[in-house]
Short mmCIF file of C-alpha atoms and ligand atoms in Angstrom, two decimals:
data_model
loop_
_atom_site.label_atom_id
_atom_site.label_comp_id
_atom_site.label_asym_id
_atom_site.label_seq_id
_atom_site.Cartn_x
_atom_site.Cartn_y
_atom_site.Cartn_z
CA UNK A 749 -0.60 -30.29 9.92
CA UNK A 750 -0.86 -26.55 10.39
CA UNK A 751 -3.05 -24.12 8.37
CA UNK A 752 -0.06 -23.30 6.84
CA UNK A 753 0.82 -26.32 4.44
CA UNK A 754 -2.82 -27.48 4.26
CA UNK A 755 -4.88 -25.65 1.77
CA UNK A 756 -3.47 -24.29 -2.19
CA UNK A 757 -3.62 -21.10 -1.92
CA UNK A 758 -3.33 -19.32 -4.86
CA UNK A 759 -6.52 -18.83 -7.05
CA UNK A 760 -5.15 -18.45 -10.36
CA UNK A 761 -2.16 -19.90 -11.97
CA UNK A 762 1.62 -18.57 -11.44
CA UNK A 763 2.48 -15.24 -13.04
CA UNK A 764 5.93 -13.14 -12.81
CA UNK A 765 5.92 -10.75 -9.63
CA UNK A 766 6.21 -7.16 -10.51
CA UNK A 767 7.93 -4.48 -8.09
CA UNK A 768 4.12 -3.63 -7.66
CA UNK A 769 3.22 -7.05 -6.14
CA UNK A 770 5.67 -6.44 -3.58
CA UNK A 771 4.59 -3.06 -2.62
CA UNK A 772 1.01 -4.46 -2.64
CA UNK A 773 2.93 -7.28 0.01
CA UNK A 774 3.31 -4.86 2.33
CA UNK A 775 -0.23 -3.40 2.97
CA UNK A 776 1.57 0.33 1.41
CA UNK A 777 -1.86 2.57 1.87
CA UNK A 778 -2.46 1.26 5.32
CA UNK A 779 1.78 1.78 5.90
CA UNK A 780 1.23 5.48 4.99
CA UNK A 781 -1.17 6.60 7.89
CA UNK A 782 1.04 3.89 10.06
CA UNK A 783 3.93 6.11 9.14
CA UNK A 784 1.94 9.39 9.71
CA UNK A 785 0.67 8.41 12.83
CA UNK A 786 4.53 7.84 14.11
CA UNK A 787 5.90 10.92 12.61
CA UNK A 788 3.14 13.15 14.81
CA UNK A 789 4.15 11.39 18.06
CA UNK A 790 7.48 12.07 16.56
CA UNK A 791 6.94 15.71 16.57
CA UNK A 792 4.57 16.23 19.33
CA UNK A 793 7.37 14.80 21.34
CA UNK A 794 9.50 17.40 20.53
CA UNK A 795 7.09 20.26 20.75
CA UNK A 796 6.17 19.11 24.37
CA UNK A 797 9.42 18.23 26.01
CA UNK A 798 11.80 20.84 23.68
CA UNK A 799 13.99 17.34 22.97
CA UNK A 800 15.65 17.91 19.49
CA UNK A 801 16.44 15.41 17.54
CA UNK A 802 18.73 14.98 14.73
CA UNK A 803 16.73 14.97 11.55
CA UNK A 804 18.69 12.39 9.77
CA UNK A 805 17.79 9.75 13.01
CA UNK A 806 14.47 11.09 12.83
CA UNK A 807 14.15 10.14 9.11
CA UNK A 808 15.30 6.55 9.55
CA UNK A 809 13.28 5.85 12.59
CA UNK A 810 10.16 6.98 10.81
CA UNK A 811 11.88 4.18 7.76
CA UNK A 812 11.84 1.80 10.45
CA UNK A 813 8.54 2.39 11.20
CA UNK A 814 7.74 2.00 7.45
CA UNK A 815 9.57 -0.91 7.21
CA UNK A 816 8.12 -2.83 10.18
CA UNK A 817 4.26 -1.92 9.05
CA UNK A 818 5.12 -3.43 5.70
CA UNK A 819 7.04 -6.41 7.26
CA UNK A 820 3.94 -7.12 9.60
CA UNK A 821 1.80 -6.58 6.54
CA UNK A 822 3.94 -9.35 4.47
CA UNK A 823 3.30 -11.64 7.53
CA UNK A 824 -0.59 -10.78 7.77
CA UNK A 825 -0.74 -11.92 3.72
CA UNK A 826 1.20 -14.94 3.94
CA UNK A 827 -0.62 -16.54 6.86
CA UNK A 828 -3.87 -15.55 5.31
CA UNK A 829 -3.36 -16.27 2.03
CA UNK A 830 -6.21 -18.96 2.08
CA UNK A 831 -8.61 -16.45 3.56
CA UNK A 832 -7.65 -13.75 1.12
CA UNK A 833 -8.13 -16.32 -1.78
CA UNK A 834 -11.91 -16.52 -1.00
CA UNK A 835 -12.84 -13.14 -0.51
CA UNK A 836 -13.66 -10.95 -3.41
CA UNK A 837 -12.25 -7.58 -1.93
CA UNK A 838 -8.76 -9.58 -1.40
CA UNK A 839 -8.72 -12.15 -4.17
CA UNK A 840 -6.27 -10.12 -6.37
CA UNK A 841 -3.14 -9.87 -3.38
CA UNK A 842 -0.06 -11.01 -4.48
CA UNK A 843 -0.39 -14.66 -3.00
CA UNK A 844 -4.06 -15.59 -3.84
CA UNK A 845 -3.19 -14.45 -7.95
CA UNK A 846 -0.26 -16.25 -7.86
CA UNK A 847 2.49 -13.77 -8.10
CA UNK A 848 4.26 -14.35 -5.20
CA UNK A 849 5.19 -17.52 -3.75
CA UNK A 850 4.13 -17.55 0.02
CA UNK A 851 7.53 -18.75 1.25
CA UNK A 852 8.94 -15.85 0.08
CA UNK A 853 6.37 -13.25 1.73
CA UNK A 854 6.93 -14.82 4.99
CA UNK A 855 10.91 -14.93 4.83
CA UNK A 856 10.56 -11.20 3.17
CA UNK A 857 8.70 -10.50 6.61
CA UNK A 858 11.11 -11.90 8.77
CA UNK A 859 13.95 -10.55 7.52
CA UNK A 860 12.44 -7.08 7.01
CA UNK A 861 11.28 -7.37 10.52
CA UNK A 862 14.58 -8.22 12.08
CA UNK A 863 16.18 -5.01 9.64
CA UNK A 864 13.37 -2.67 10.90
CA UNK A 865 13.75 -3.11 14.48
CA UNK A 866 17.48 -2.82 14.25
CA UNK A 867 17.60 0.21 12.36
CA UNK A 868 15.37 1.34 14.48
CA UNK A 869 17.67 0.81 17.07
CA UNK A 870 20.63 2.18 15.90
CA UNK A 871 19.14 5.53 14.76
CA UNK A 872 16.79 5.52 18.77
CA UNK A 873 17.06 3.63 21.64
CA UNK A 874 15.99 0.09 22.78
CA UNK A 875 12.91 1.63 24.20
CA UNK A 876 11.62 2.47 20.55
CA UNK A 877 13.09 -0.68 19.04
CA UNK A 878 11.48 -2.67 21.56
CA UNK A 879 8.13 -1.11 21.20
CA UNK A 880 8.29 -1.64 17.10
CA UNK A 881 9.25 -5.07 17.76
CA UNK A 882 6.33 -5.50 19.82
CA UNK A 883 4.35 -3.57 17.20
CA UNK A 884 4.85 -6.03 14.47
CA UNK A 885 4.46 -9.02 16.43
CA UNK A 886 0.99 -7.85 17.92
CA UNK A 887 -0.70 -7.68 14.35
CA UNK A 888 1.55 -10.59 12.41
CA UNK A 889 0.88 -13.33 15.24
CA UNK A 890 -1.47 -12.11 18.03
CA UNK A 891 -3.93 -10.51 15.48
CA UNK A 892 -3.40 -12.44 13.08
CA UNK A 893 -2.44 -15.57 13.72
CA UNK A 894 -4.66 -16.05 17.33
CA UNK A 895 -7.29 -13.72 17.44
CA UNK A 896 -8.62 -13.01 14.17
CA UNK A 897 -9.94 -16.54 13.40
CA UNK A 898 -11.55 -17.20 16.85
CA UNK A 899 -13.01 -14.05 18.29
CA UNK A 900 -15.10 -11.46 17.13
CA UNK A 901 -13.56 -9.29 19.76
CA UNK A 902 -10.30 -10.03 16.77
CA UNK A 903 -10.20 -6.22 15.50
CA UNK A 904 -11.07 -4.71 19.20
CA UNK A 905 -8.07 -6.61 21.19
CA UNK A 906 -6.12 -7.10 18.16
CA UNK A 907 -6.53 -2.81 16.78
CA UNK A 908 -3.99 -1.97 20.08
CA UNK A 909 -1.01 -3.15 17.00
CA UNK A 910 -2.13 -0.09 14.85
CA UNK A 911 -2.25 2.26 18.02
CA UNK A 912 1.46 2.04 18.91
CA UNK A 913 2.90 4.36 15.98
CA UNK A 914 2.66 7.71 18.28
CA UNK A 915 3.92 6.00 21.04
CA UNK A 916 7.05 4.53 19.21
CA UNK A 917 7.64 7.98 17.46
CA UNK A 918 7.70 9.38 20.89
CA UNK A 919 10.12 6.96 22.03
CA UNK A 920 12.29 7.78 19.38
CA UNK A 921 12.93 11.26 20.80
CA UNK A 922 12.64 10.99 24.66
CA UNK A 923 13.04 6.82 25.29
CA UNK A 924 10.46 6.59 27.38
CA UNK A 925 6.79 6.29 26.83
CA UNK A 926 4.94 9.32 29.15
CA UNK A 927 0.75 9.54 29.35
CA UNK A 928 0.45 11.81 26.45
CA UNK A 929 2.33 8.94 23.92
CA UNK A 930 -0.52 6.68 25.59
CA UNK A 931 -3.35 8.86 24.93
CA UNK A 932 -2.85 9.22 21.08
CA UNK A 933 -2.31 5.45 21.56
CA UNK A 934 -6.17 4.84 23.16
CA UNK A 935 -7.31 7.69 20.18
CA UNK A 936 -6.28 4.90 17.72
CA UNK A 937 -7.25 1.80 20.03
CA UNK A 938 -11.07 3.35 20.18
CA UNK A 939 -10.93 4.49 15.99
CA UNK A 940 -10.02 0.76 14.90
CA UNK A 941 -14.09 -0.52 15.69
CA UNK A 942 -15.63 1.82 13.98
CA UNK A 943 -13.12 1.84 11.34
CA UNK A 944 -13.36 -1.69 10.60
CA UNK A 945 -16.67 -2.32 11.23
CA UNK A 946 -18.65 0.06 8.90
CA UNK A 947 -17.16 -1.40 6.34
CA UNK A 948 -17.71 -5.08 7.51
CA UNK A 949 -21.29 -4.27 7.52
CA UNK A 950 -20.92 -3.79 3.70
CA UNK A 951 -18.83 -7.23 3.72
CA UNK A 952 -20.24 -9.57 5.90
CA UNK A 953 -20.92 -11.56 3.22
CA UNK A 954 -17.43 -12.17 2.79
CA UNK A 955 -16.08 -12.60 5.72
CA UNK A 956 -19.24 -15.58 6.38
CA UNK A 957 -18.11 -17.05 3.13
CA UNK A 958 -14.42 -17.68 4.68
CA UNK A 959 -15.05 -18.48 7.90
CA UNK A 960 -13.77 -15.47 9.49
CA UNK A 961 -15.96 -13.82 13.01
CA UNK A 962 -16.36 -10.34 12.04
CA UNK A 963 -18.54 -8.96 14.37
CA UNK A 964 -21.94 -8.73 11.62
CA UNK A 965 -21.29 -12.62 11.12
CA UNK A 966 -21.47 -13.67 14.82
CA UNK A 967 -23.66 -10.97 15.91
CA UNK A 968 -25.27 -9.34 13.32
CA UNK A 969 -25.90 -6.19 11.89
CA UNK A 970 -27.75 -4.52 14.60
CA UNK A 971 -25.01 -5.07 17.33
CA UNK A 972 -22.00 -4.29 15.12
CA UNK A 973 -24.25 -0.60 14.65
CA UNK A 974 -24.66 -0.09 18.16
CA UNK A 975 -21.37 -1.25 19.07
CA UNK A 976 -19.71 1.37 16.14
CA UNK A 977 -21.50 4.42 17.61
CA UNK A 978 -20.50 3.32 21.62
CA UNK A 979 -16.69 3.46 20.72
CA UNK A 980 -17.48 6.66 18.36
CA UNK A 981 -19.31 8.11 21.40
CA UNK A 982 -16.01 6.91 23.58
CA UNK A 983 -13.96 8.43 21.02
CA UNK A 984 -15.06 11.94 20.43
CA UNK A 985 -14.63 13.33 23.91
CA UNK A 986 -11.44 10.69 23.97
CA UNK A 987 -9.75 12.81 21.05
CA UNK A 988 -10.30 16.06 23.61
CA UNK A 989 -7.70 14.95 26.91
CA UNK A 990 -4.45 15.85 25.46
CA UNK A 991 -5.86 19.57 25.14
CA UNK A 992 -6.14 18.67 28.75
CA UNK A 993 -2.44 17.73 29.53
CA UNK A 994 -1.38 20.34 27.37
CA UNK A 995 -0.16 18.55 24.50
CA UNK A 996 -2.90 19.66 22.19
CA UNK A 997 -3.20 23.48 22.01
CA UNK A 998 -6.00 25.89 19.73
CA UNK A 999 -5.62 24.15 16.50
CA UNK A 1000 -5.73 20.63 17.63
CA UNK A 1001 -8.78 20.99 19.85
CA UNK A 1002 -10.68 23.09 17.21
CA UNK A 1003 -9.82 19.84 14.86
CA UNK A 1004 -11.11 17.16 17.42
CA UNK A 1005 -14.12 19.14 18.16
CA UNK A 1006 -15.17 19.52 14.62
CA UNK A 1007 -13.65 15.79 13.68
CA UNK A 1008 -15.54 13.74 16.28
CA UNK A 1009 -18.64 16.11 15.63
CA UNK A 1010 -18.66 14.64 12.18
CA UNK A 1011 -17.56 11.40 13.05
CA UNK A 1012 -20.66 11.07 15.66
CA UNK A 1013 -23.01 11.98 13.15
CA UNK A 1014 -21.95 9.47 10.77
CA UNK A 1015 -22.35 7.16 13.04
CA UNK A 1016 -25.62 7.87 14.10
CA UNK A 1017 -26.53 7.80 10.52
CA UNK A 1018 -25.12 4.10 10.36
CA UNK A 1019 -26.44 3.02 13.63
CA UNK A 1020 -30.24 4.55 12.63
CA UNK A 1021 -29.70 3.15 8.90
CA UNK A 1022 -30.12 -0.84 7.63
CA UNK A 1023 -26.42 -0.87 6.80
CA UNK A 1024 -25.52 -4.27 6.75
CA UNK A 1025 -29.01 -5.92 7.33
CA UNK A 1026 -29.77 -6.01 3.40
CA UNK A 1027 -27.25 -7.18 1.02
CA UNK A 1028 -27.85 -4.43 -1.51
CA UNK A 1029 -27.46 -1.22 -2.60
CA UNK A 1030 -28.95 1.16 -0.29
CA UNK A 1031 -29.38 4.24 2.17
CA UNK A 1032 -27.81 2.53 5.18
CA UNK A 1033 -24.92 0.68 2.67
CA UNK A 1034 -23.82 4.78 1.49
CA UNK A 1035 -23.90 5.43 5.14
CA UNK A 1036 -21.43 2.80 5.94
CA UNK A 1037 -19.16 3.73 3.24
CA UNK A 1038 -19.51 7.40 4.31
CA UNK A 1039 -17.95 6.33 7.85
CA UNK A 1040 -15.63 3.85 6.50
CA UNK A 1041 -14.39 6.77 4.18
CA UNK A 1042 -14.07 10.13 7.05
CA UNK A 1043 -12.44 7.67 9.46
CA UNK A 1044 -9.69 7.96 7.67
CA UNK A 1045 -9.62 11.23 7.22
CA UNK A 1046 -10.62 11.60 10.45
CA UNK A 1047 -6.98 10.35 11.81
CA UNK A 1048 -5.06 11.62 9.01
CA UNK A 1049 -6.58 14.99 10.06
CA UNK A 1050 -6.40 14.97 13.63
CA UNK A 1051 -2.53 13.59 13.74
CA UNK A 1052 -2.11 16.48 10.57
CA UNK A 1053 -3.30 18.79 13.90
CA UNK A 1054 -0.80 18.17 16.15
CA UNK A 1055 2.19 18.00 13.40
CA UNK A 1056 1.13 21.81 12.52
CA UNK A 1057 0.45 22.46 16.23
CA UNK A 1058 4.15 21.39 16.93
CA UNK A 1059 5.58 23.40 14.60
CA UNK A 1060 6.98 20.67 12.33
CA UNK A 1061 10.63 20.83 11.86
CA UNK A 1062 10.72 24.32 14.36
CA UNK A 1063 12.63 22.19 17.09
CA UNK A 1064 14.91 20.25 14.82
CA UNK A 1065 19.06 20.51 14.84
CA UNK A 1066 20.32 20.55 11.89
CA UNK A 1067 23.75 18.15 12.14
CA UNK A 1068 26.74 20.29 12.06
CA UNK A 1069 24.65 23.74 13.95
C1 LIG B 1376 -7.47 -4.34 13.42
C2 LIG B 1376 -7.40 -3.16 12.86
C3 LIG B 1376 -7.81 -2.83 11.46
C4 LIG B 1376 -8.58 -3.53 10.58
C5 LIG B 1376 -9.23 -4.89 10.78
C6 LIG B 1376 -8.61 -2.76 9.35
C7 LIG B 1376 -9.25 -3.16 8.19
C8 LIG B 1376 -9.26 -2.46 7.04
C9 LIG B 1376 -9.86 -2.91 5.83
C10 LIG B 1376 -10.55 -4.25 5.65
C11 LIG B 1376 -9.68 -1.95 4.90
C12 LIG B 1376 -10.19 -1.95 3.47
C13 LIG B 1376 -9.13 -2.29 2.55
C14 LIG B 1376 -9.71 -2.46 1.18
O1 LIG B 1376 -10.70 -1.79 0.83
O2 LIG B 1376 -9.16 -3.29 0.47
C15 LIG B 1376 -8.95 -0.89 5.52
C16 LIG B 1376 -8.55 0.26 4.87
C17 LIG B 1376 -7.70 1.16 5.40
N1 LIG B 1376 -7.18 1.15 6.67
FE1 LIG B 1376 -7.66 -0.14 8.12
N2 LIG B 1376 -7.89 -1.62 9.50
C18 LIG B 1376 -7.38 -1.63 10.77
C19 LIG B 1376 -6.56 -0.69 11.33
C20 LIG B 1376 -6.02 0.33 10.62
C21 LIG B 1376 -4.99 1.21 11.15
C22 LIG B 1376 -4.39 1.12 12.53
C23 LIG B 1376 -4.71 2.09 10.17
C24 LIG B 1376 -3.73 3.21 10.18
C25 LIG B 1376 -3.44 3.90 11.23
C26 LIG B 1376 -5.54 1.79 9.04
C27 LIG B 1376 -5.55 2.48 7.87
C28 LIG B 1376 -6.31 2.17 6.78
C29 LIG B 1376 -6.27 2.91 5.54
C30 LIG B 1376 -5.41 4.13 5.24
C31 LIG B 1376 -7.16 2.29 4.69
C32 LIG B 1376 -7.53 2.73 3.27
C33 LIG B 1376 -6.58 2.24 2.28
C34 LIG B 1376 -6.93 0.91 1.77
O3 LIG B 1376 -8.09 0.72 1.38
O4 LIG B 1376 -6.03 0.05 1.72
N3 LIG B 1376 -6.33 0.73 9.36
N4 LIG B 1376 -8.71 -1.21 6.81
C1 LIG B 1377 4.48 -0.10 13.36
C2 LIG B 1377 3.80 -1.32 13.00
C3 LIG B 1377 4.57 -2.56 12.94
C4 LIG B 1377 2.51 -1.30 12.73
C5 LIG B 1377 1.82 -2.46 12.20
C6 LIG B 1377 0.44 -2.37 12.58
C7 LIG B 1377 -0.49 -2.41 11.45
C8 LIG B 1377 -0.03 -2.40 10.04
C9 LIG B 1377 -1.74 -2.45 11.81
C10 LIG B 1377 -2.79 -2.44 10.88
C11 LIG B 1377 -3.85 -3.37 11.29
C12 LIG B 1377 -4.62 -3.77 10.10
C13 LIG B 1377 -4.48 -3.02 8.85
C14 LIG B 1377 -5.40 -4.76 10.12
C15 LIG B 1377 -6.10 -5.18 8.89
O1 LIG B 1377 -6.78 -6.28 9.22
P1 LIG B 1377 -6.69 -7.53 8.30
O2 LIG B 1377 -5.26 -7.88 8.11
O3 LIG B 1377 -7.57 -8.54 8.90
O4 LIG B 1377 -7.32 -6.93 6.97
P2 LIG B 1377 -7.45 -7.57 5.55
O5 LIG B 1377 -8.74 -8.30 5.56
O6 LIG B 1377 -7.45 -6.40 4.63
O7 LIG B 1377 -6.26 -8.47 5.37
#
């Protein structure tokens, strides 16, 4: 019998679903930087190869892309619905308190999956479709479905399904996807560690409690420090190439400078801290949450660069000029 039909997953007893429950389905804070990310490769794409793009296309490809983050989100919750049960942090979700009945998160998925990557489609090319469709399987099966129970390499391998938003914005406007797309790809591939794993030193806990090989739990705090300041150390000069092939100009390398300046100090503060060796309240804990909390703004920032660098909207053709 699979994981699926084994375990009762809801915590607390059936309540009515609210529209709310369903936005919550779909992962909608997480969907926002998705979309972000997509709508800079979007634009950089047209800044760097003068490509316009009809706005209207533009619009629903960057939908698609919203639509097949929160599909792959509605997967991620129904096939971890018994995880999500036992941790604190995701006890509330729609399945685990009983709002939404699992079948119907995992045919909302499928057929929000299969409406994404055809709009996507029609308003691109099959490069772009292709590349979402990919996208959505790489974090609703291989991420979660294979790696995130069995290897605490999970968020490492498994991060490349958040890193393809540039690269299928780009392919919305060109059809192709050129080094540059693949650069702001590996700038997302190398944030997902030290994203994830500050704050999985603040909830190892957790993660032991349902089973799940975060890095802290397997390896311990120590390593999961060390390993989050190597890939912010990879990073930082990372976020600096496409100033080299041109597709970052003044304003985008003055933000990755001062970004990953910031970002590296955080993380030596984590790395030099107890984060995630003591399960209380303390120096290293506000250190972890301080990295957790810039990575964020960290990408939103850094992909905010190269929309103003690109001169957002500048390139676009109105339908009918
Ligand atoms: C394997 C990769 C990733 C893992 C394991 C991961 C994990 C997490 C976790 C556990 C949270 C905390 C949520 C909470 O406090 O309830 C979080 C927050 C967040 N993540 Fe990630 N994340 C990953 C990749 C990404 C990517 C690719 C993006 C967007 C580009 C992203 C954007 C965000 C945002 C915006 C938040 C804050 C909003 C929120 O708390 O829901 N994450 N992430
Ligand atoms: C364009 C497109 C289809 C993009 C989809 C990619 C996407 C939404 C990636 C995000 C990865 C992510 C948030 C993992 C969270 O891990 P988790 O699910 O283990 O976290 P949890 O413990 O909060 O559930």
């Amino acid at each position: 019998m699979s994981h699926v039909e084994t375990a009762d997953m809801t915590s607390e007893a059936p309540r009515y679903a609210t529209a709310g429950d369903y936005v919550q389905l779909m992962k909608p804070r997480i969907m926002m930087l998705v979309v972000f990310t997509g709508l800079a490769g979007l634009v950089s794409a047209v800044g760097v190869t003068g490509v316009s793009i009809n706005p209207l296309m533009a619009a629903i490809a960057t939908l698609a892309i919203a639509l097949g983050s929160g599909a792959a989100g509605a997967i991620n919750m129904w096939y971890d619905a018994d995880i999500d049960a036992i941790m604190k942090r995701t006890s509330t979700r729609p399945i685990p308190s009983g709002a939404v009945p699992r079948e119907e998160a995992i045919a909302l998925g499928l057929v929000m999956s299969g409406v994404s990557v055809l709009l996507m489609w029609l308003a691109s090319n099959a490069v772009a479709a292709a590349l979402l469709a990919i996208s959505i399987a790489y974090y609703g099966w291989f991420y979660t479905m294979l790696l995130k129970r069995r290897t605490p390499q999970n968020i490492v391998i498994g991060g490349a399904a958040g890193a393809f938003p540039p690269v299928i914005g780009w392919a919305v406007v060109t059809g192709s996807a050129p080094l540059d797309a693949w650069l702001l790809f590996a700038i997302i591939f190398f944030w997902t560690p030290p994203h994830f794993w500050a704050l999985s030193l603040l909830a190892h806990g957790e993660y032991k409690k349902a089973n799940v090989p975060m890095l802290p739990v397997t390896h311990g705090a120590g390593t999961t420090r060390n390993q989050i300041l190597v890939y912010t150390l990879l990073l930082a000069p990372l976020a600096l190439a496409p100033v080299l092939t041109g597709l970052g100009g003044v304003i985008y390398a003055a933000a990755a400078a001062v970004l990953g300046l910031v970002f590296v100090k955080l993380a030596v503060d984590v790395w030099r801290s107890d984060a995630g060796a003591v399960p209380v309240q303390t120096e290293g804990a506000k250190a972890a949450k301080r990295l957790f909390a810039f990575s964020i703004l960290y990408l939103f920032l850094l992909f905010a660069a190269l929309i103003v660098e690109h001169g957002f909207g500048a390139y676009f053709v109105m339908p009918g000029l």
